[in-house]
PDB file of C-alpha atoms in Angstrom:
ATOM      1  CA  UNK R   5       0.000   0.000   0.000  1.00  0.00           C
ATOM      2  CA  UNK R   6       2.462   2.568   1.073  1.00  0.00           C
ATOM      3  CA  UNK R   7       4.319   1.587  -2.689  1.00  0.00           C
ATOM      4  CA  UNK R   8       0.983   2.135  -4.215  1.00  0.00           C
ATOM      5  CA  UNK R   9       1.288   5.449  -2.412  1.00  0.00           C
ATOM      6  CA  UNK R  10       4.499   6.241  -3.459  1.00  0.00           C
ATOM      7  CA  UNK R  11       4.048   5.674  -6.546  1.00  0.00           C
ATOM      8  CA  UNK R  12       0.804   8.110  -6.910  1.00  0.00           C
ATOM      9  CA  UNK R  13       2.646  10.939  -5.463  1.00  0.00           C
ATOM     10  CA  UNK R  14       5.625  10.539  -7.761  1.00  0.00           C
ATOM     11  CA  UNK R  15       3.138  10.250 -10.815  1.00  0.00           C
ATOM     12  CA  UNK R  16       1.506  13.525  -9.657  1.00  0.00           C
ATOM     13  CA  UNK R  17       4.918  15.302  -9.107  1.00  0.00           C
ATOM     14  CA  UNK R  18       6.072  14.555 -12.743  1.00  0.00           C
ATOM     15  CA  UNK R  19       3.043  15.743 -13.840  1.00  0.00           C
ATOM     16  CA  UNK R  20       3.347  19.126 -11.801  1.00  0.00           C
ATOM     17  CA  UNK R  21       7.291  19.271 -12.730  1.00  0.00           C
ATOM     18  CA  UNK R  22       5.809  19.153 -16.355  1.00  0.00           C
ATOM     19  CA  UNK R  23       3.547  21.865 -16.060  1.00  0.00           C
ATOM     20  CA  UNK R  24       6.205  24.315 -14.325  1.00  0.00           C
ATOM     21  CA  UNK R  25       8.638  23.300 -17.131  1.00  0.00           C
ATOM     22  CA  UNK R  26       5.902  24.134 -19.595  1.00  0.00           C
ATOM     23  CA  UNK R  27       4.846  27.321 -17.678  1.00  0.00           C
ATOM     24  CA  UNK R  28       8.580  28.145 -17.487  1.00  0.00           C
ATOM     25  CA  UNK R  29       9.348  27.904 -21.422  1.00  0.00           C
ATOM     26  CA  UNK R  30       6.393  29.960 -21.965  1.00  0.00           C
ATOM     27  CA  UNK R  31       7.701  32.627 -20.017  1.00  0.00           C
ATOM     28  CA  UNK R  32      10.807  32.595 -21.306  1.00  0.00           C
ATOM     29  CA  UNK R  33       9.195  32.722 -24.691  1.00  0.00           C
ATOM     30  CA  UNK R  34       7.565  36.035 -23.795  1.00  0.00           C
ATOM     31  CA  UNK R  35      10.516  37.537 -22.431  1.00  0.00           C
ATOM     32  CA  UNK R  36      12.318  36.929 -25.815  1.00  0.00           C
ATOM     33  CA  UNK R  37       9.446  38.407 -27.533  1.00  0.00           C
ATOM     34  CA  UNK R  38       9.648  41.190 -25.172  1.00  0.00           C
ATOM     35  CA  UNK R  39      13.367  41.870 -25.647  1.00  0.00           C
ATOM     36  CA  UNK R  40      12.703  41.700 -29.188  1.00  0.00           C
ATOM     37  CA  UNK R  41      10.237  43.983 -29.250  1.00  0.00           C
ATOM     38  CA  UNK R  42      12.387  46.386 -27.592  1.00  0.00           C
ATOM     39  CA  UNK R  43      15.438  46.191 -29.980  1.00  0.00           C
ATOM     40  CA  UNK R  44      13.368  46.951 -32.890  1.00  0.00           C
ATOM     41  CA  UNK R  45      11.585  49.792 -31.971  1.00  0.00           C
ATOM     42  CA  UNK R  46      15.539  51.196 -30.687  1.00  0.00           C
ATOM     43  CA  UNK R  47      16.430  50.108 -33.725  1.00  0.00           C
ATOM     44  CA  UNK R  48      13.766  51.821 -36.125  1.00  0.00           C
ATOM     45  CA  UNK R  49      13.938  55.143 -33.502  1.00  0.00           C
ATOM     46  CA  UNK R  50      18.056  55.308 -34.376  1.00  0.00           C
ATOM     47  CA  UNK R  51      17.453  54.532 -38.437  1.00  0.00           C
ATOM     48  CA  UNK R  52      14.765  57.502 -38.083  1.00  0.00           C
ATOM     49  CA  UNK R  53      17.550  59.486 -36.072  1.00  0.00           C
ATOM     50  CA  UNK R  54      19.477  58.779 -39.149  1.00  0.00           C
ATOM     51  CA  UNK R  55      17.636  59.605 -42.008  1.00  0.00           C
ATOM     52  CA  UNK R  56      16.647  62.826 -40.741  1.00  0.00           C
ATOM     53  CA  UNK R  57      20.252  63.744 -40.119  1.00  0.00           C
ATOM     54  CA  UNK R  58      20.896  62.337 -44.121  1.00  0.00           C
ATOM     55  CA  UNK R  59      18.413  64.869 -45.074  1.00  0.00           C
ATOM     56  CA  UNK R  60      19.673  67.403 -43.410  1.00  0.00           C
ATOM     57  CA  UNK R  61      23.333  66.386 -44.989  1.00  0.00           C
ATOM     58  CA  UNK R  62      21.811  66.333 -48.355  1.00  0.00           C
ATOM     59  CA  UNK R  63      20.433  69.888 -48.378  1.00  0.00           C
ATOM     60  CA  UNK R  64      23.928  71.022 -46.469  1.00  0.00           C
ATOM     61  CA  UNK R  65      25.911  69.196 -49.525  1.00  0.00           C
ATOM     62  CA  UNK R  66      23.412  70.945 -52.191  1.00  0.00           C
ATOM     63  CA  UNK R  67      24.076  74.278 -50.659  1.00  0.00           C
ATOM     64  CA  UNK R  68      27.298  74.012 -50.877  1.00  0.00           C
ATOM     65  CA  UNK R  69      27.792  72.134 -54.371  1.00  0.00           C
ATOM     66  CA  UNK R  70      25.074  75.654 -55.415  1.00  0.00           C
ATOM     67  CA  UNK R  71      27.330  78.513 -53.648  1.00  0.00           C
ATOM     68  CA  UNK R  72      30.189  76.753 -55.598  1.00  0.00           C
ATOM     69  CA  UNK R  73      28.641  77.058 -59.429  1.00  0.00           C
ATOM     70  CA  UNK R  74      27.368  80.780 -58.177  1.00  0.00           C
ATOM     71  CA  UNK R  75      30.680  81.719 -57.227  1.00  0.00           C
ATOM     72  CA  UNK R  76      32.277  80.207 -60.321  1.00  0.00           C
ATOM     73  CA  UNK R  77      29.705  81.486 -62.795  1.00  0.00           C
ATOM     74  CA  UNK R  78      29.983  84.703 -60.704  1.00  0.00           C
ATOM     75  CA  UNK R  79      33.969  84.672 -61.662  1.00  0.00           C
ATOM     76  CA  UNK R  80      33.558  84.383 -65.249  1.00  0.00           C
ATOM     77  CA  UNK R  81      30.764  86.910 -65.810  1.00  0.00           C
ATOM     78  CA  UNK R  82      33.350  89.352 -64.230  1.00  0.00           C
ATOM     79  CA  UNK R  83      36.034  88.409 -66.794  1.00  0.00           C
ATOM     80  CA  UNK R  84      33.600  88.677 -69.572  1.00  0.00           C
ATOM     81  CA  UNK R  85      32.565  91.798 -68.296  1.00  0.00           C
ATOM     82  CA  UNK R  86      35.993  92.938 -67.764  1.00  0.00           C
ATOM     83  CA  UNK R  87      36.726  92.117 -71.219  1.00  0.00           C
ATOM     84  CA  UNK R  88      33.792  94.137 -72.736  1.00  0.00           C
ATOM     85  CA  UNK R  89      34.856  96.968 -70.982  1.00  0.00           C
ATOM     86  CA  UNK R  90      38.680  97.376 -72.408  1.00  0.00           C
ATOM     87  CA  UNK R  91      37.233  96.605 -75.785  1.00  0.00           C
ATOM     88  CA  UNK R  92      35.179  99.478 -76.032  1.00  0.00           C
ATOM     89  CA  UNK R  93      38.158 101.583 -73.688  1.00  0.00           C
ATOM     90  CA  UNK R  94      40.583 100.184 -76.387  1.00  0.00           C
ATOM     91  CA  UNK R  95      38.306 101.011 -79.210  1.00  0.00           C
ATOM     92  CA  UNK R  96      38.081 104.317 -77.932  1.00  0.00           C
ATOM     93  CA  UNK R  97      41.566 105.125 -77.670  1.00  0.00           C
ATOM     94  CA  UNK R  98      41.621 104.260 -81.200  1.00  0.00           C
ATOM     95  CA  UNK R  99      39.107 106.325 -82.482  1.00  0.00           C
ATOM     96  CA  UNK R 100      40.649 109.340 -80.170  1.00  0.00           C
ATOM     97  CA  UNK R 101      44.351 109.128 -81.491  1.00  0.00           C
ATOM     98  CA  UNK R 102      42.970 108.645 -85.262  1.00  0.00           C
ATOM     99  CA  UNK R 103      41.743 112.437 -85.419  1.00  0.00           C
ATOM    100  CA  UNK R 104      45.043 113.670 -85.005  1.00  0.00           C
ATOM    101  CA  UNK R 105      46.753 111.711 -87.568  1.00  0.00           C
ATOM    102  CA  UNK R 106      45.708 113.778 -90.115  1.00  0.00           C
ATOM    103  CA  UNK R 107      45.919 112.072 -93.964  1.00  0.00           C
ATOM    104  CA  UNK R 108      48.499 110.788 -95.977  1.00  0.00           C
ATOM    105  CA  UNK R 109      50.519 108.142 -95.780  1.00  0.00           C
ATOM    106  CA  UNK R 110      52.142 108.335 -92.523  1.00  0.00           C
ATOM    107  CA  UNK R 111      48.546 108.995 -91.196  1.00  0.00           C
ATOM    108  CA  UNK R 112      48.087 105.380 -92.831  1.00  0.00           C
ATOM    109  CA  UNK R 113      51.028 103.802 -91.411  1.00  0.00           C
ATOM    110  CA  UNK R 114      50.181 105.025 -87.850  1.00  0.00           C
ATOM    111  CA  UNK R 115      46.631 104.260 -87.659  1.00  0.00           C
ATOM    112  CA  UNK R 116      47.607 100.454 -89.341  1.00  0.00           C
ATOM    113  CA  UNK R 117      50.034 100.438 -86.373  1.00  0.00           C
ATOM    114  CA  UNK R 118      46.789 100.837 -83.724  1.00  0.00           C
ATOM    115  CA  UNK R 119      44.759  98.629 -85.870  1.00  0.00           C
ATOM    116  CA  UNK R 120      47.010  96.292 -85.452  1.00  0.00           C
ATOM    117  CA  UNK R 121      47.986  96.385 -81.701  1.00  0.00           C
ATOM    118  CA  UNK R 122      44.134  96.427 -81.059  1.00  0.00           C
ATOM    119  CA  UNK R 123      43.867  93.618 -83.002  1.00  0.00           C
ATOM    120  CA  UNK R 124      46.839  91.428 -80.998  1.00  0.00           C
ATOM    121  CA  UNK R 125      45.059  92.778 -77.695  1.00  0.00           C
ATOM    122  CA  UNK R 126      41.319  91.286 -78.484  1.00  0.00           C
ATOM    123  CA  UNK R 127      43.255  88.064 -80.073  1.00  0.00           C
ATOM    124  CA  UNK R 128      44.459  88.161 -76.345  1.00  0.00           C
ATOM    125  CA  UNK R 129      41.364  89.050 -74.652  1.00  0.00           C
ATOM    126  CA  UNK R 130      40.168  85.983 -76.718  1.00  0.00           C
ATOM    127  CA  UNK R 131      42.044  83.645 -75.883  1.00  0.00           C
ATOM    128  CA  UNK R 132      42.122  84.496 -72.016  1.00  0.00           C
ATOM    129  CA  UNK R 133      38.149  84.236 -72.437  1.00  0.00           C
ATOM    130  CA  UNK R 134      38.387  80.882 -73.943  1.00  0.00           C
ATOM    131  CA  UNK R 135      40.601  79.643 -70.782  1.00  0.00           C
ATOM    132  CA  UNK R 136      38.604  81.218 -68.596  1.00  0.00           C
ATOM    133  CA  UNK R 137      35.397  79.131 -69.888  1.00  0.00           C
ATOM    134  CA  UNK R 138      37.320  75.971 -70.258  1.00  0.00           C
ATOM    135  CA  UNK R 139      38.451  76.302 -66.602  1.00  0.00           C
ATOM    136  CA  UNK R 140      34.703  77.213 -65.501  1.00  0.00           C
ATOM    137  CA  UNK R 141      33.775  74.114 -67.225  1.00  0.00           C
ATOM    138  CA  UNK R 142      36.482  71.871 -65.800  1.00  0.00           C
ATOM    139  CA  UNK R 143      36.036  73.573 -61.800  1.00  0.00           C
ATOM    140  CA  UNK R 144      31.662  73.052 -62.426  1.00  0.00           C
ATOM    141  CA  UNK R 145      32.706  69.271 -63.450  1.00  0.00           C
ATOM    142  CA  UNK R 146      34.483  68.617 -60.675  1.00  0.00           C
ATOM    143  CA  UNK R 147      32.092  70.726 -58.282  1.00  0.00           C
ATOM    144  CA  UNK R 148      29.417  68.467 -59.669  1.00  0.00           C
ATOM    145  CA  UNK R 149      31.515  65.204 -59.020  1.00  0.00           C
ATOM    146  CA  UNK R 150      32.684  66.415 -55.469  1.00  0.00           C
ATOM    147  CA  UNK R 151      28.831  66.678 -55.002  1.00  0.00           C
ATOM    148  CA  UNK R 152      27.918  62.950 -56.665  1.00  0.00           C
ATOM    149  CA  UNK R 153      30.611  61.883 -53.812  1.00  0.00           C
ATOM    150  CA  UNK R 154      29.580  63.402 -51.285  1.00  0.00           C
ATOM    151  CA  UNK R 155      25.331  62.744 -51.518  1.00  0.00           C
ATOM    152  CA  UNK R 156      26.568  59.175 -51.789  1.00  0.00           C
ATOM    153  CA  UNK R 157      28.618  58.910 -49.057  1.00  0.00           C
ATOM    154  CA  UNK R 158      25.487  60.873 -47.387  1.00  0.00           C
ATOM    155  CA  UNK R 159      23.094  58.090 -48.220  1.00  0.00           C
ATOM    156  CA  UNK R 160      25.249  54.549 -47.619  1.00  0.00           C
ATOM    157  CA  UNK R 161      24.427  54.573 -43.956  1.00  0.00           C
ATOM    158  CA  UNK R 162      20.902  54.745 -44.601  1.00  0.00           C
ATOM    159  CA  UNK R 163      20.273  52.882 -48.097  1.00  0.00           C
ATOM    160  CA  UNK R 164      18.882  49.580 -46.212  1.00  0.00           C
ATOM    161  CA  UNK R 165      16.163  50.256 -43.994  1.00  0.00           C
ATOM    162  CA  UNK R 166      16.385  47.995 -40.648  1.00  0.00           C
ATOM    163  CA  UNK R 167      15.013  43.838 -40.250  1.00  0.00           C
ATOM    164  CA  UNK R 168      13.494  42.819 -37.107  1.00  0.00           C
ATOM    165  CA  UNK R 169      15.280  39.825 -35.484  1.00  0.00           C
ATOM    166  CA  UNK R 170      14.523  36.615 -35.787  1.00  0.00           C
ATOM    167  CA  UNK R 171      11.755  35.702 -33.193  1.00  0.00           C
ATOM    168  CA  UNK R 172      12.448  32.699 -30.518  1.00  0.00           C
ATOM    169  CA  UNK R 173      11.478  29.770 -30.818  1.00  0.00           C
ATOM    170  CA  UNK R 174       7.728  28.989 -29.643  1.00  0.00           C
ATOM    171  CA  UNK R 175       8.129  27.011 -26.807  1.00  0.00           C
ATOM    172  CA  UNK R 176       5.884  23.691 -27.366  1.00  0.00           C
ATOM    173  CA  UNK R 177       2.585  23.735 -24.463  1.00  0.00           C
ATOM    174  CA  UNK R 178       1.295  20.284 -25.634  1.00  0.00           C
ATOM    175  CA  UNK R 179       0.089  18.603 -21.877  1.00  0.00           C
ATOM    176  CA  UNK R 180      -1.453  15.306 -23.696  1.00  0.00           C
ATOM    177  CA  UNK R 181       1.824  12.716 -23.492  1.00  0.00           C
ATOM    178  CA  UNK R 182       2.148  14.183 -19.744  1.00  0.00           C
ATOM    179  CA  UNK R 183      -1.255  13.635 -19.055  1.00  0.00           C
ATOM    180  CA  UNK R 184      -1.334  10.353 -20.538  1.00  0.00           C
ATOM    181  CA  UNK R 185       1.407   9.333 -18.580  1.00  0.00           C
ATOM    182  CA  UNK R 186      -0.315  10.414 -15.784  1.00  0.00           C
ATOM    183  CA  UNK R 187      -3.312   8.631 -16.455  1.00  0.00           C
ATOM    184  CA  UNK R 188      -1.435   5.681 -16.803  1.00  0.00           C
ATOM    185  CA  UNK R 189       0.565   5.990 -13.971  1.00  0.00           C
ATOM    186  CA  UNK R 190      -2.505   6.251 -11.535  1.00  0.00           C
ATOM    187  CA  UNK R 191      -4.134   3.967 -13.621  1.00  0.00           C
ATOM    188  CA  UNK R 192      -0.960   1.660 -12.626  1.00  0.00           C
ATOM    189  CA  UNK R 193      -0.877   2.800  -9.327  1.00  0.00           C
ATOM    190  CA  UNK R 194      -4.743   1.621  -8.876  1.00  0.00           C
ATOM    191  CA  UNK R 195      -4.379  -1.957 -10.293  1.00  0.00           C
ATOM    192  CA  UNK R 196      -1.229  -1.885  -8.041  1.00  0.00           C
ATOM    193  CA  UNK R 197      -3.381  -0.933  -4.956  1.00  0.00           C
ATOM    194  CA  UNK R 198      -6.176  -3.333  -5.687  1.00  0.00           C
ATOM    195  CA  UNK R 199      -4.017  -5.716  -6.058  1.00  0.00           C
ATOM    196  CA  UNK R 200      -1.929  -5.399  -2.574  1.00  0.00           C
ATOM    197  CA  UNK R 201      -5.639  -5.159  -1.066  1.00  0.00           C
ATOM    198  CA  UNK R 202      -6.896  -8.039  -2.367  1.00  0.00           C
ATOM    199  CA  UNK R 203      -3.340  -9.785  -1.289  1.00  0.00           C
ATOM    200  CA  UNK R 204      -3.681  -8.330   2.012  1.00  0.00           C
ATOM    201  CA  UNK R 205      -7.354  -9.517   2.578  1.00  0.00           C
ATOM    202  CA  UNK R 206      -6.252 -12.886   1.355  1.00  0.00           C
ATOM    203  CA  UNK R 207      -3.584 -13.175   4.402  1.00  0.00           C
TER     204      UNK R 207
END
């Protein structure tokens, strides 16, 4: 009797330790979903945190990359401007020292003379103009590029948004082969019982 005894109790305690083991994964399971829960919103609050300080790096490089083509657009309208105004100063002078030179063919020579020195000063003025706009062109292009370089180092931090984790395990909460064995333990325990009565009785 006291084995039949013995035996119930320890039947019923596996089935408790069961249940706390269950009750214990389950727990554990929600805590990891917790914790999980947590590190993605951080992590989606920090990618935010980040994008807005992209944008703000974008418009900062754009600025910059647009105060560079103003100032170099700025440069070469002043040359060209420049230039425009000792044409007409040179043209000027020209026309002035012409009315004394009377006629004749020293008058000739001389003004051929200015004609000529005007001429080798706009061939200048030319060709300082073309440099100028072929090193506007090459200091936009590499303005431009510096720009290109700079949005997309601006970006790479924030060109892949964030994954959640992966999520735990589910913990498995399936009672029936614990309660079977339970069953069949008492079940056990009962035949064991009846029979030690029925022993007993018999003495």
């Amino acid at each position: 009797m006291l084995t039949a005894a013995s035996t119930a109790l320890s039947t019923a305690g596996g089935l408790a330790g069961a249940s706390a083991e269950k009750t214990a994964s389950v727990n554990n399971y929600k805590r990891q979903l917790k914790i999980r829960s947590i590190e993605w919103d951080r992590s989606r609050a920090m990618y935010g945190q980040k994008v807005s300080e992209a944008n703000e790096q974008l418009d900062e490089n754009f600025m910059a990359a647009s105060r560079g083509f103003a100032a170099e657009q700025t440069q070469l309208n002043d040359l060209y401007n420049q230039a425009s105004v000792s044409l007409q100063n040179d043209f000027v002078k020209i026309a002035e020292k012409s009315k004394y030179y009377g006629s004749g063919k020293t008058a000739d020579r001389l003004a051929a003379r200015d004609m000529a020195a005007f001429g080798r000063s706009q061939a200048l003025l030319a060709s300082n103009l073309v440099r100028a706009g072929e090193s506007y062109d090459n200091d936009v292009a590499n303005i431009r590029q510096q720009l290109k370089t700079a949005q997309r180092k601006t970006v790479a931090p924030v060109m892949f948004k964030p994954q959640p984790g992966l999520p735990p395990v589910k913990p498995n909460t399936d009672m029936t082969g614990a309660n079977l064995s339970f069953i069949g333990g008492m079940i056990d325990t009962g035949i064991s019982t009846h029979k030690a009565y029925k022993d007993y009785k018999g003495n």
